[in-house]
Tab-separated table of C-alpha atoms and ligand atoms in Angstrom:
chain	number	residue	atom	x	y	z
F	258	MET	CA	-0.032	0.158	0.013
F	259	ALA	CA	1.197	3.449	-0.829
F	260	THR	CA	2.184	5.586	2.029
F	261	ALA	CA	-0.329	8.213	3.151
F	262	ALA	CA	2.308	10.937	2.119
F	263	ALA	CA	2.777	9.349	-1.264
F	264	SER	CA	-1.077	9.040	-1.691
F	265	ASN	CA	-1.622	12.606	-1.396
F	266	ALA	CA	-0.915	13.371	-5.149
F	267	PRO	CA	-0.842	15.862	-6.881
F	268	ALA	CA	0.956	18.080	-4.313
F	269	ALA	CA	4.476	16.925	-5.417
F	270	SER	CA	5.901	20.476	-5.143
F	271	PHE	CA	5.107	23.549	-3.354
F	272	THR	CA	6.601	26.864	-2.362
F	273	ARG	CA	6.983	27.638	1.322
F	274	GLY	CA	4.963	30.604	2.456
F	275	LEU	CA	3.411	30.657	-1.114
F	276	GLU	CA	6.428	32.884	-2.254
F	277	GLY	CA	5.966	33.937	-5.584
F	278	VAL	CA	2.640	32.110	-5.976
F	279	VAL	CA	-0.094	33.951	-7.902
F	280	ALA	CA	-3.176	33.390	-5.647
F	281	GLY	CA	-5.721	35.317	-7.529
F	282	GLU	CA	-6.497	38.745	-9.387
F	283	THR	CA	-7.240	42.125	-8.127
F	284	GLU	CA	-8.234	45.404	-9.692
F	285	ILE	CA	-7.294	47.247	-6.388
F	286	CYS	CA	-3.581	47.343	-6.234
F	287	SER	CA	-0.376	46.513	-8.084
F	288	VAL	CA	2.669	45.932	-5.986
F	289	GLU	CA	5.765	46.093	-8.366
F	290	GLN	CA	9.501	46.391	-7.911
F	291	GLY	CA	9.301	49.850	-9.502
F	292	ALA	CA	6.021	51.087	-8.339
F	293	LEU	CA	3.115	50.788	-5.850
F	294	ILE	CA	-0.228	51.574	-7.608
F	295	TYR	CA	-3.676	52.012	-6.015
F	296	ARG	CA	-6.306	51.622	-8.809
F	297	GLY	CA	-4.181	53.126	-11.405
F	298	TYR	CA	-2.567	55.968	-9.128
F	299	GLU	CA	1.139	55.730	-8.074
F	300	ILE	CA	1.936	55.962	-4.418
F	301	HIS	CA	4.303	59.155	-4.632
F	302	ASP	CA	1.570	60.928	-6.505
F	303	LEU	CA	-0.964	60.062	-3.857
F	304	ALA	CA	1.271	60.804	-1.131
F	305	GLN	CA	1.942	64.305	-2.527
F	306	HIS	CA	-1.435	65.271	-3.780
F	307	ALA	CA	-4.190	63.091	-2.136
F	308	THR	CA	-5.623	62.899	1.364
F	309	PHE	CA	-6.543	59.784	3.113
F	310	GLU	CA	-10.189	60.438	2.676
F	311	ASP	CA	-9.516	60.651	-1.217
F	312	VAL	CA	-7.636	57.376	-1.063
F	313	ALA	CA	-10.256	55.612	1.182
F	314	PHE	CA	-12.963	56.606	-1.379
F	315	LEU	CA	-10.775	55.527	-4.364
F	316	LEU	CA	-10.144	52.033	-2.706
F	317	LEU	CA	-13.643	51.395	-1.454
F	318	VAL	CA	-15.634	52.794	-4.258
F	319	GLY	CA	-13.305	52.093	-7.093
F	320	HIS	CA	-13.022	55.486	-8.802
F	321	ARG	CA	-11.652	58.890	-7.889
F	322	ALA	CA	-14.275	60.902	-6.020
F	323	SER	CA	-15.882	64.014	-7.564
F	324	LYS	CA	-16.112	67.075	-5.235
F	325	ASP	CA	-19.557	66.233	-4.232
F	326	GLU	CA	-18.926	62.697	-3.674
F	327	LEU	CA	-15.844	63.471	-1.506
F	328	ARG	CA	-17.824	65.981	0.529
F	329	PHE	CA	-20.575	63.422	1.108
F	330	PHE	CA	-18.083	60.656	1.909
F	331	LYS	CA	-16.343	62.797	4.498
F	332	ASP	CA	-19.567	63.705	6.165
F	333	GLU	CA	-20.481	60.026	6.339
F	334	LEU	CA	-17.337	59.196	8.102
F	335	ILE	CA	-17.736	62.110	10.578
F	336	ALA	CA	-21.435	61.110	11.304
F	337	ASN	CA	-20.335	57.563	11.957
F	338	ARG	CA	-17.364	58.224	14.318
F	339	ALA	CA	-18.925	57.725	17.608
F	340	LEU	CA	-19.045	54.290	19.198
F	341	PRO	CA	-22.007	52.454	20.751
F	342	ASN	CA	-22.161	52.455	24.457
F	343	GLN	CA	-21.443	48.679	24.500
F	344	VAL	CA	-18.180	49.082	22.896
F	345	VAL	CA	-17.194	51.791	25.109
F	346	GLU	CA	-18.048	49.617	28.026
F	347	TYR	CA	-15.783	46.900	26.714
F	348	LEU	CA	-12.933	49.277	26.153
F	349	ARG	CA	-13.276	50.478	29.896
F	350	ALA	CA	-13.468	46.757	30.986
F	351	ALA	CA	-10.291	46.048	29.033
F	352	GLY	CA	-8.358	48.933	30.704
F	353	PRO	CA	-6.843	46.973	33.468
F	354	MET	CA	-5.590	44.373	31.041
F	355	LEU	CA	-4.190	47.009	28.741
F	356	LYS	CA	-2.513	48.524	31.849
F	357	ASP	CA	-0.943	45.330	33.103
F	358	GLY	CA	0.000	44.072	29.586
F	359	THR	CA	-2.165	41.026	29.525
F	360	ALA	CA	-3.734	42.478	26.461
F	361	VAL	CA	-2.053	44.928	23.832
F	362	PRO	CA	-4.118	47.339	22.011
F	363	MET	CA	-4.157	45.253	18.860
F	364	ASP	CA	-5.889	42.634	20.851
F	365	VAL	CA	-8.499	44.909	22.203
F	366	LEU	CA	-9.092	46.612	18.771
F	367	ARG	CA	-9.699	43.161	17.333
F	368	THR	CA	-12.359	42.403	19.962
F	369	ALA	CA	-13.774	45.841	19.732
F	370	VAL	CA	-14.263	45.360	15.781
F	371	SER	CA	-15.785	42.047	16.572
F	372	ILE	CA	-18.355	43.543	18.889
F	373	LEU	CA	-19.228	46.210	16.325
F	374	GLY	CA	-20.053	43.479	14.005
F	375	ASN	CA	-22.431	42.072	16.572
F	376	MET	CA	-24.188	45.432	16.726
F	377	ASP	CA	-24.283	46.408	12.960
F	378	LYS	CA	-27.663	46.142	11.427
F	379	ASP	CA	-26.052	44.959	8.206
F	380	ALA	CA	-23.740	42.255	9.786
F	381	GLN	CA	-25.175	39.309	8.019
F	382	LYS	CA	-25.608	40.850	4.590
F	383	ILE	CA	-22.766	40.532	2.110
F	384	ASP	CA	-24.137	42.322	-0.897
F	385	ALA	CA	-22.090	45.115	-2.290
F	386	GLU	CA	-24.200	48.033	-0.881
F	387	ALA	CA	-24.204	46.580	2.627
F	388	ASN	CA	-20.600	45.777	2.500
F	389	LEU	CA	-19.794	49.374	1.576
F	390	ARG	CA	-21.988	50.706	4.339
F	391	LYS	CA	-20.102	48.519	6.840
F	392	ALA	CA	-16.717	49.332	5.343
F	393	LYS	CA	-17.422	53.065	5.898
F	394	ARG	CA	-18.670	52.571	9.370
F	395	LEU	CA	-15.500	50.436	10.266
F	396	THR	CA	-13.216	53.182	8.723
F	397	ALA	CA	-14.964	55.854	10.857
F	398	LYS	CA	-15.074	54.074	14.115
F	399	ILE	CA	-11.554	52.340	14.243
F	400	PRO	CA	-9.745	55.664	15.145
F	401	THR	CA	-12.340	56.209	17.907
F	402	VAL	CA	-11.573	52.810	19.319
F	403	ILE	CA	-7.960	53.777	19.299
F	404	GLY	CA	-8.434	57.068	20.905
F	405	HIS	CA	-10.718	55.911	23.629
F	406	MET	CA	-8.357	53.044	24.339
F	407	GLN	CA	-5.458	55.411	24.649
F	408	ASN	CA	-7.484	57.825	26.819
F	409	ILE	CA	-8.333	54.896	29.132
F	410	ILE	CA	-4.538	53.794	29.304
F	411	ASP	CA	-3.615	57.380	30.162
F	412	GLY	CA	-6.417	57.728	32.706
F	413	ARG	CA	-7.921	60.859	30.879
F	414	ASP	CA	-11.615	61.465	30.112
F	415	LEU	CA	-12.728	60.074	26.857
F	416	VAL	CA	-12.235	62.490	24.118
F	417	GLY	CA	-15.230	63.097	21.972
F	418	GLN	CA	-17.317	60.136	23.396
F	419	GLU	CA	-20.598	61.579	22.117
F	420	THR	CA	-19.433	62.901	18.762
F	421	GLY	CA	-16.255	60.772	17.859
F	422	GLY	CA	-14.159	63.906	17.942
F	423	ASP	CA	-13.893	67.172	16.100
F	424	ALA	CA	-16.016	67.463	12.895
F	425	ASN	CA	-13.709	70.157	11.602
F	426	LEU	CA	-10.714	67.761	11.699
F	427	SER	CA	-9.571	65.516	9.022
F	428	HIS	CA	-9.572	61.821	9.541
F	429	ALA	CA	-5.837	61.852	10.348
F	430	GLY	CA	-6.088	65.044	12.581
F	431	ASN	CA	-9.033	63.546	14.407
F	432	LEU	CA	-7.226	60.390	15.104
F	433	TYR	CA	-4.415	62.345	16.761
F	434	TYR	CA	-6.861	64.430	18.550
F	435	MET	CA	-8.755	61.441	19.880
F	436	MET	CA	-5.637	59.774	21.244
F	437	THR	CA	-4.042	62.787	22.849
F	438	GLY	CA	-6.844	65.368	23.481
F	439	LYS	CA	-4.578	67.896	21.556
F	440	LYS	CA	-5.261	69.350	18.190
F	441	PRO	CA	-2.456	68.537	15.837
F	442	SER	CA	-0.212	70.971	14.109
F	443	ALA	CA	-0.608	70.985	10.285
F	444	GLN	CA	2.698	69.214	9.986
F	445	TYR	CA	1.602	66.356	12.380
F	446	GLU	CA	-1.769	66.200	10.626
F	447	ARG	CA	-0.282	65.848	7.208
F	448	THR	CA	2.445	63.480	8.382
F	449	ILE	CA	-0.217	61.036	9.757
F	450	ASP	CA	-2.338	61.553	6.853
F	451	VAL	CA	0.386	60.527	4.403
F	452	SER	CA	1.267	57.452	6.654
F	453	LEU	CA	-2.457	56.477	6.360
F	454	ILE	CA	-2.205	56.754	2.596
F	455	LEU	CA	1.019	54.669	2.407
F	456	TYR	CA	-0.466	51.976	4.665
F	457	ALA	CA	-3.822	51.699	3.033
F	458	GLU	CA	-3.442	48.890	0.621
F	459	HIS	CA	-0.822	46.421	-0.571
F	460	ASP	CA	-2.463	43.647	-2.669
F	461	TYR	CA	-2.152	40.067	-1.239
F	462	ASN	CA	-0.243	40.705	1.801
F	463	ALA	CA	-0.680	38.291	4.769
F	464	SER	CA	-3.438	40.154	6.456
F	465	THR	CA	-5.422	40.981	3.196
F	466	PHE	CA	-5.065	37.472	2.105
F	467	ALA	CA	-6.440	36.349	5.453
F	468	SER	CA	-9.461	38.513	4.938
F	469	ARG	CA	-10.067	37.203	1.412
F	470	VAL	CA	-9.820	33.700	2.766
F	471	ILE	CA	-12.483	34.518	5.285
F	472	ALA	CA	-14.662	36.377	2.732
F	473	GLY	CA	-14.258	33.395	0.341
F	474	THR	CA	-16.374	31.243	2.571
F	475	LEU	CA	-19.083	33.862	2.177
F	476	SER	CA	-18.472	35.018	5.838
F	477	ASP	CA	-19.083	38.643	6.642
F	478	MET	CA	-17.098	41.713	6.679
F	479	HIS	CA	-16.538	42.283	10.362
F	480	GLY	CA	-15.338	38.630	10.680
F	481	ALA	CA	-12.936	39.149	7.739
F	482	VAL	CA	-11.635	42.277	9.308
F	483	THR	CA	-11.271	40.649	12.710
F	484	GLY	CA	-9.142	37.985	11.192
F	485	ALA	CA	-7.128	40.418	9.298
F	486	ILE	CA	-6.374	42.389	12.507
F	487	ALA	CA	-5.056	39.211	14.126
F	488	ALA	CA	-2.818	38.635	11.079
F	489	LEU	CA	-1.502	42.155	10.992
F	490	LYS	CA	-0.445	42.138	14.670
F	491	GLY	CA	2.540	39.763	14.101
F	492	PRO	CA	6.010	41.242	14.008
F	493	LEU	CA	6.620	39.859	10.616
F	494	HIS	CA	3.836	41.943	9.349
F	495	GLY	CA	2.288	45.180	10.598
F	496	GLY	CA	3.664	44.632	14.203
F	497	ALA	CA	6.991	45.425	12.766
F	498	ASN	CA	6.543	49.234	13.225
F	499	GLU	CA	6.269	48.634	17.000
F	500	ALA	CA	8.987	46.190	16.926
F	501	ALA	CA	11.307	48.321	14.861
F	502	MET	CA	10.960	51.248	17.488
F	503	ASP	CA	11.569	48.825	20.325
F	504	MET	CA	14.792	47.657	18.632
F	505	LEU	CA	15.939	51.258	18.143
F	506	SER	CA	15.222	51.783	21.788
F	507	GLU	CA	17.119	48.613	22.644
F	508	ILE	CA	20.171	49.997	20.732
F	509	ARG	CA	19.939	53.267	22.349
F	510	ARG	CA	19.812	51.584	25.821
F	511	ASP	CA	22.760	49.384	24.953
F	512	ILE	CA	25.080	52.162	23.439
F	513	GLY	CA	24.103	55.026	25.529
F	514	PRO	CA	23.121	58.628	24.569
F	515	ALA	CA	25.522	59.414	21.764
F	516	ASN	CA	25.465	57.999	18.290
F	517	ASP	CA	28.843	56.282	18.307
F	518	LYS	CA	28.937	54.652	14.904
F	519	ALA	CA	31.379	52.053	15.940
F	520	LYS	CA	29.175	50.878	18.902
F	521	ILE	CA	26.170	50.780	16.714
F	522	GLU	CA	27.908	48.666	14.018
F	523	ALA	CA	29.156	46.419	16.848
F	524	TRP	CA	25.548	46.110	18.050
F	525	MET	CA	24.518	45.118	14.470
F	526	HIS	CA	27.267	42.582	14.121
F	527	LYS	CA	26.205	40.993	17.254
F	528	ALA	CA	22.682	40.805	15.967
F	529	PHE	CA	23.884	39.357	12.722
F	530	ALA	CA	25.913	36.807	14.530
F	531	GLU	CA	22.963	35.766	16.581
F	532	LYS	CA	20.818	35.514	13.322
F	533	ARG	CA	18.390	38.132	14.685
F	534	LYS	CA	15.835	39.421	12.337
F	535	LEU	CA	16.052	43.244	12.381
F	536	MET	CA	12.629	44.713	12.589
F	537	GLY	CA	11.529	46.977	9.805
F	538	PHE	CA	13.814	45.499	7.152
F	539	GLY	CA	13.192	43.110	4.454
F	540	HIS	CA	10.311	42.426	2.334
F	541	ARG	CA	8.679	39.242	0.581
F	542	VAL	CA	8.079	41.283	-2.610
F	543	TYR	CA	10.328	44.360	-2.634
F	544	LYS	CA	13.944	43.276	-2.879
F	545	ASN	CA	15.292	46.575	-3.946
F	546	GLY	CA	13.524	48.819	-1.496
F	547	ASP	CA	10.045	49.669	-0.303
F	548	HIS	CA	8.626	52.572	-2.166
F	549	ARG	CA	6.801	53.935	0.919
F	550	ALA	CA	9.864	53.842	3.242
F	551	PRO	CA	11.710	56.960	1.926
F	552	ILE	CA	8.494	59.122	1.688
F	553	LEU	CA	7.797	58.549	5.473
F	554	HIS	CA	11.402	58.873	6.341
F	555	GLY	CA	11.626	62.328	4.784
F	556	LEU	CA	8.591	63.506	6.581
F	557	GLY	CA	9.459	62.078	9.967
F	558	ARG	CA	12.950	63.560	9.797
F	559	LYS	CA	11.498	66.967	9.139
F	560	ILE	CA	9.457	66.660	12.310
F	561	ALA	CA	12.598	65.522	14.154
F	562	GLU	CA	14.478	68.402	12.816
F	563	ALA	CA	11.814	70.902	13.972
F	564	GLN	CA	12.026	69.386	17.452
F	565	GLY	CA	15.637	69.237	18.415
F	566	ALA	CA	18.888	67.225	18.609
F	567	GLU	CA	17.462	64.313	20.633
F	568	GLN	CA	14.859	63.560	17.985
F	569	VAL	CA	17.324	64.095	15.088
F	570	ALA	CA	19.741	61.672	16.720
F	571	LEU	CA	17.146	59.004	16.690
F	572	PHE	CA	16.846	59.390	12.898
F	573	GLU	CA	20.624	59.627	12.620
F	574	MET	CA	20.869	56.225	14.403
F	575	GLY	CA	18.341	54.786	12.167
F	576	GLU	CA	20.148	55.955	9.200
F	577	ILE	CA	23.506	54.277	10.385
F	578	VAL	CA	21.446	51.045	11.033
F	579	GLN	CA	19.916	51.288	7.570
F	580	ALA	CA	23.271	51.843	5.706
F	581	GLN	CA	24.995	48.873	7.438
F	582	MET	CA	21.986	46.714	6.630
F	583	LEU	CA	22.286	47.648	2.851
F	584	ARG	CA	26.126	47.513	2.808
F	585	GLU	CA	26.550	44.112	4.738
F	586	LYS	CA	23.279	42.338	3.963
F	587	ASN	CA	21.774	44.114	0.934
F	588	ILE	CA	18.426	44.539	2.796
F	589	HIS	CA	16.382	47.592	2.629
F	590	PRO	CA	14.123	49.034	5.216
F	591	ASN	CA	10.415	48.498	4.727
F	592	VAL	CA	7.746	51.269	5.507
F	593	ASP	CA	7.590	50.017	9.235
F	594	PHE	CA	11.106	51.329	9.921
F	595	PRO	CA	10.513	54.900	9.423
F	596	CYS	CA	7.063	54.719	10.637
F	597	GLY	CA	8.435	53.541	14.030
F	598	MET	CA	10.665	56.633	14.230
F	599	THR	CA	8.067	59.056	12.845
F	600	TYR	CA	5.378	58.055	15.303
F	601	PHE	CA	7.971	58.069	18.123
F	602	VAL	CA	8.930	61.691	17.502
F	603	MET	CA	5.354	62.671	17.397
F	604	GLY	CA	4.865	61.266	20.963
F	605	ILE	CA	2.487	58.568	19.834
F	606	PRO	CA	2.610	55.523	22.276
F	607	VAL	CA	4.459	52.554	20.711
F	608	PRO	CA	1.700	50.003	21.228
F	609	GLN	CA	-0.615	52.082	19.107
F	610	TYR	CA	1.516	52.109	16.016
F	611	THR	CA	-0.062	48.880	14.589
F	612	PRO	CA	-3.525	49.832	15.495
F	613	ILE	CA	-2.929	53.093	13.416
F	614	PHE	CA	-1.935	50.739	10.525
F	615	VAL	CA	-5.416	49.080	11.058
F	616	ALA	CA	-7.104	52.549	10.863
F	617	SER	CA	-5.567	52.849	7.432
F	618	ARG	CA	-5.618	49.237	6.125
F	619	ILE	CA	-9.137	48.752	6.933
F	620	THR	CA	-9.896	50.460	3.459
F	621	GLY	CA	-7.606	48.101	1.717
F	622	TRP	CA	-9.107	44.935	3.504
F	623	ALA	CA	-12.597	46.130	2.972
F	624	ALA	CA	-11.960	46.711	-0.741
F	625	HIS	CA	-10.714	43.069	-0.987
F	626	VAL	CA	-13.499	41.660	0.959
F	627	MET	CA	-15.943	43.341	-1.458
F	628	GLU	CA	-14.083	42.141	-4.610
F	629	GLN	CA	-13.870	38.723	-3.284
F	630	HIS	CA	-17.724	38.560	-2.522
F	631	ALA	CA	-18.389	39.975	-6.009
F	632	ASN	CA	-16.662	37.230	-7.784
F	633	ASN	CA	-16.211	34.475	-5.178
F	634	ARG	CA	-14.638	31.220	-5.343
F	635	LEU	CA	-13.684	29.330	-2.112
F	636	ILE	CA	-10.058	29.659	-1.239
F	637	ARG	CA	-8.929	26.239	-0.385
F	638	PRO	CA	-5.379	25.105	-1.295
F	639	VAL	CA	-3.924	21.659	-0.690
F	640	SER	CA	-0.962	20.521	1.375
F	641	VAL	CA	1.838	17.769	1.144
F	642	TYR	CA	1.121	15.287	3.769
F	643	THR	CA	4.302	14.602	5.868
F	644	GLY	CA	2.808	12.544	8.690
F	645	PRO	CA	3.153	8.919	9.542
F	646	ALA	CA	2.083	6.180	6.967
F	647	LEU	CA	-1.405	4.539	7.315
F	648	LYS	CA	-1.902	2.436	10.265
F	649	LYS	CA	-4.676	0.598	12.066
F	650	TRP	CA	-6.179	2.023	15.257
F	651	LYS	CA	-7.369	-1.430	16.431
F	652	ASP	CA	-3.783	-2.670	16.361
F	653	ALA	CA	-2.161	0.103	18.185
S	819	LIG	N1	16.855	40.932	9.274
S	819	LIG	C1	17.806	40.137	9.036
S	819	LIG	N2	17.910	39.227	7.966
S	819	LIG	C2	16.854	39.367	7.186
S	819	LIG	C3	15.724	40.164	7.403
S	819	LIG	C4	15.812	41.009	8.514
S	819	LIG	N3	14.849	41.793	8.671
S	819	LIG	N4	14.782	39.883	6.397
S	819	LIG	C5	15.396	39.064	5.572
S	819	LIG	N5	16.492	38.724	6.083
S	819	LIG	C6	17.467	37.495	5.554
S	819	LIG	C7	16.784	36.116	6.055
S	819	LIG	O1	17.420	35.776	7.208
S	819	LIG	C8	17.341	35.525	4.759
S	819	LIG	O2	18.717	35.001	4.881
S	819	LIG	P1	19.192	33.570	4.580
S	819	LIG	O3	18.846	33.423	3.084
S	819	LIG	O4	20.763	33.712	4.924
S	819	LIG	O5	18.501	32.795	5.389
S	819	LIG	C9	17.144	36.295	3.575
S	819	LIG	O6	17.244	37.616	4.108
S	819	LIG	C10	15.679	36.197	2.938
S	819	LIG	O7	14.829	36.474	4.002
S	819	LIG	P2	13.438	35.564	4.161
S	819	LIG	O8	13.156	35.589	5.507
S	819	LIG	O9	13.509	34.292	3.317
S	819	LIG	O10	12.491	36.551	3.405
S	819	LIG	P3	10.883	36.530	3.459
S	819	LIG	O11	10.381	36.888	2.189
S	819	LIG	O12	10.418	35.133	3.870
S	819	LIG	O13	10.601	37.513	4.582
S	819	LIG	C11	9.959	39.374	6.022
S	819	LIG	C12	10.066	38.720	4.498
S	819	LIG	C13	9.051	38.370	6.796
S	819	LIG	C14	9.324	40.627	5.702
S	819	LIG	C15	11.381	39.515	6.495
S	819	LIG	O14	12.211	40.211	5.613
S	819	LIG	C16	11.456	39.805	7.930
S	819	LIG	O15	11.189	38.962	8.845
S	819	LIG	N6	11.612	41.118	8.197
S	819	LIG	C17	11.477	41.705	9.503
S	819	LIG	C18	9.948	41.851	9.802
S	819	LIG	C19	9.471	43.115	9.140
S	819	LIG	O16	10.017	44.108	9.064
S	819	LIG	N7	8.195	42.835	8.657
S	819	LIG	C20	7.415	44.004	7.967
S	819	LIG	C21	7.125	43.636	6.511
S	819	LIG	S1	6.480	45.003	5.688
S	819	LIG	C22	4.718	45.007	6.341
S	819	LIG	O17	4.276	44.070	6.549
S	819	LIG	C23	4.131	46.294	6.228
């Protein structure tokens, strides 16, 4: 009798981690070595000329908004920012766990999105109109979850509990306001706005693929987004923006306050010798650099320069680390590396970096869920069996 492994034809060969495997089609985004394109618009163009609301509409609805469409879309987001009381109560209940570290903000955000699903009147519908309504509501509410969570961690009254913030602030500006209780400067607002544009979409990355797998069973939007948040949390994916900043803090602790290049390089050599993965570096698709990283690095560095020597020193340390990674390993930074430094100099608490990624990527995930539902086929690959050969239960 053939072994069970051998019987599992046709899976004779496979690619670990599905590297290079084409797993489907999409009209939403093209990730190329030379460009990152959202529905026909290149990322540098969007980062320079668009706002997050423009990009969110583009991704969710499928075309560039007219002036009226954009105004209506922004109003819809603003009108949907506030959270149901049940979610606020949950966030308050999670406060002690957030404070003692049992739960991290990504976990609490994941559960809050799941509860929002329980309360959404369209929860069980997966037609295009219902999906779009849910996508807008999630896009509007996720920054409020993040803001309230941070207020609870900081022991401050919830900012904008009734309204979800300040209707005069943009999505990015309101996110900062909800978290801190402070109105952002124009520079802070635009930097967060651009970071949200850069993070919004990236074709079949791990979390988006997870959302498509869930949607492919004809499950619902909130379920798909809940799963996607779990996938994004990992440090090999979105969690790398927090992990990159933690790594830079570790280097600073180990080498002291001055940027002694020899000490930084020695730290890196030790990390190489220990075969450590340096967070915020490398990418499954981009092997010649992540198009998003220099855009965010430039904006973050400008904030640091406006703030003073200590903040600039962080960027200088990052630049030494980057140069060495490129020189000795030929590995480029991904967007999470400058993101960590940028959010840090803005005073944003590190555990909220990945939730802010969610506040942006919700648009890409939702667009993919809608695309999957519109032309569905169950996603169900096969595996190569490597377990024991067939045996009898009775004889064991
Ligand atoms: N630090 C050190 N070495 C690295 C790194 C890194 N960050 N990234 C890749 N390498 C090395 C690997 O060790 C491997 O070396 P080897 O061939 O000698 O074993 C080689 O480069 C190829 O790397 P893989 O791990 O095979 O590349 P893969 O495509 O599987 O991984 C990944 C991509 C997961 C992003 C990886 O580069 C990594 O772990 N980076 C750190 C985490 C990170 O920053 N994630 C964010 C990704 S971007 C995003 O999600 C928004």
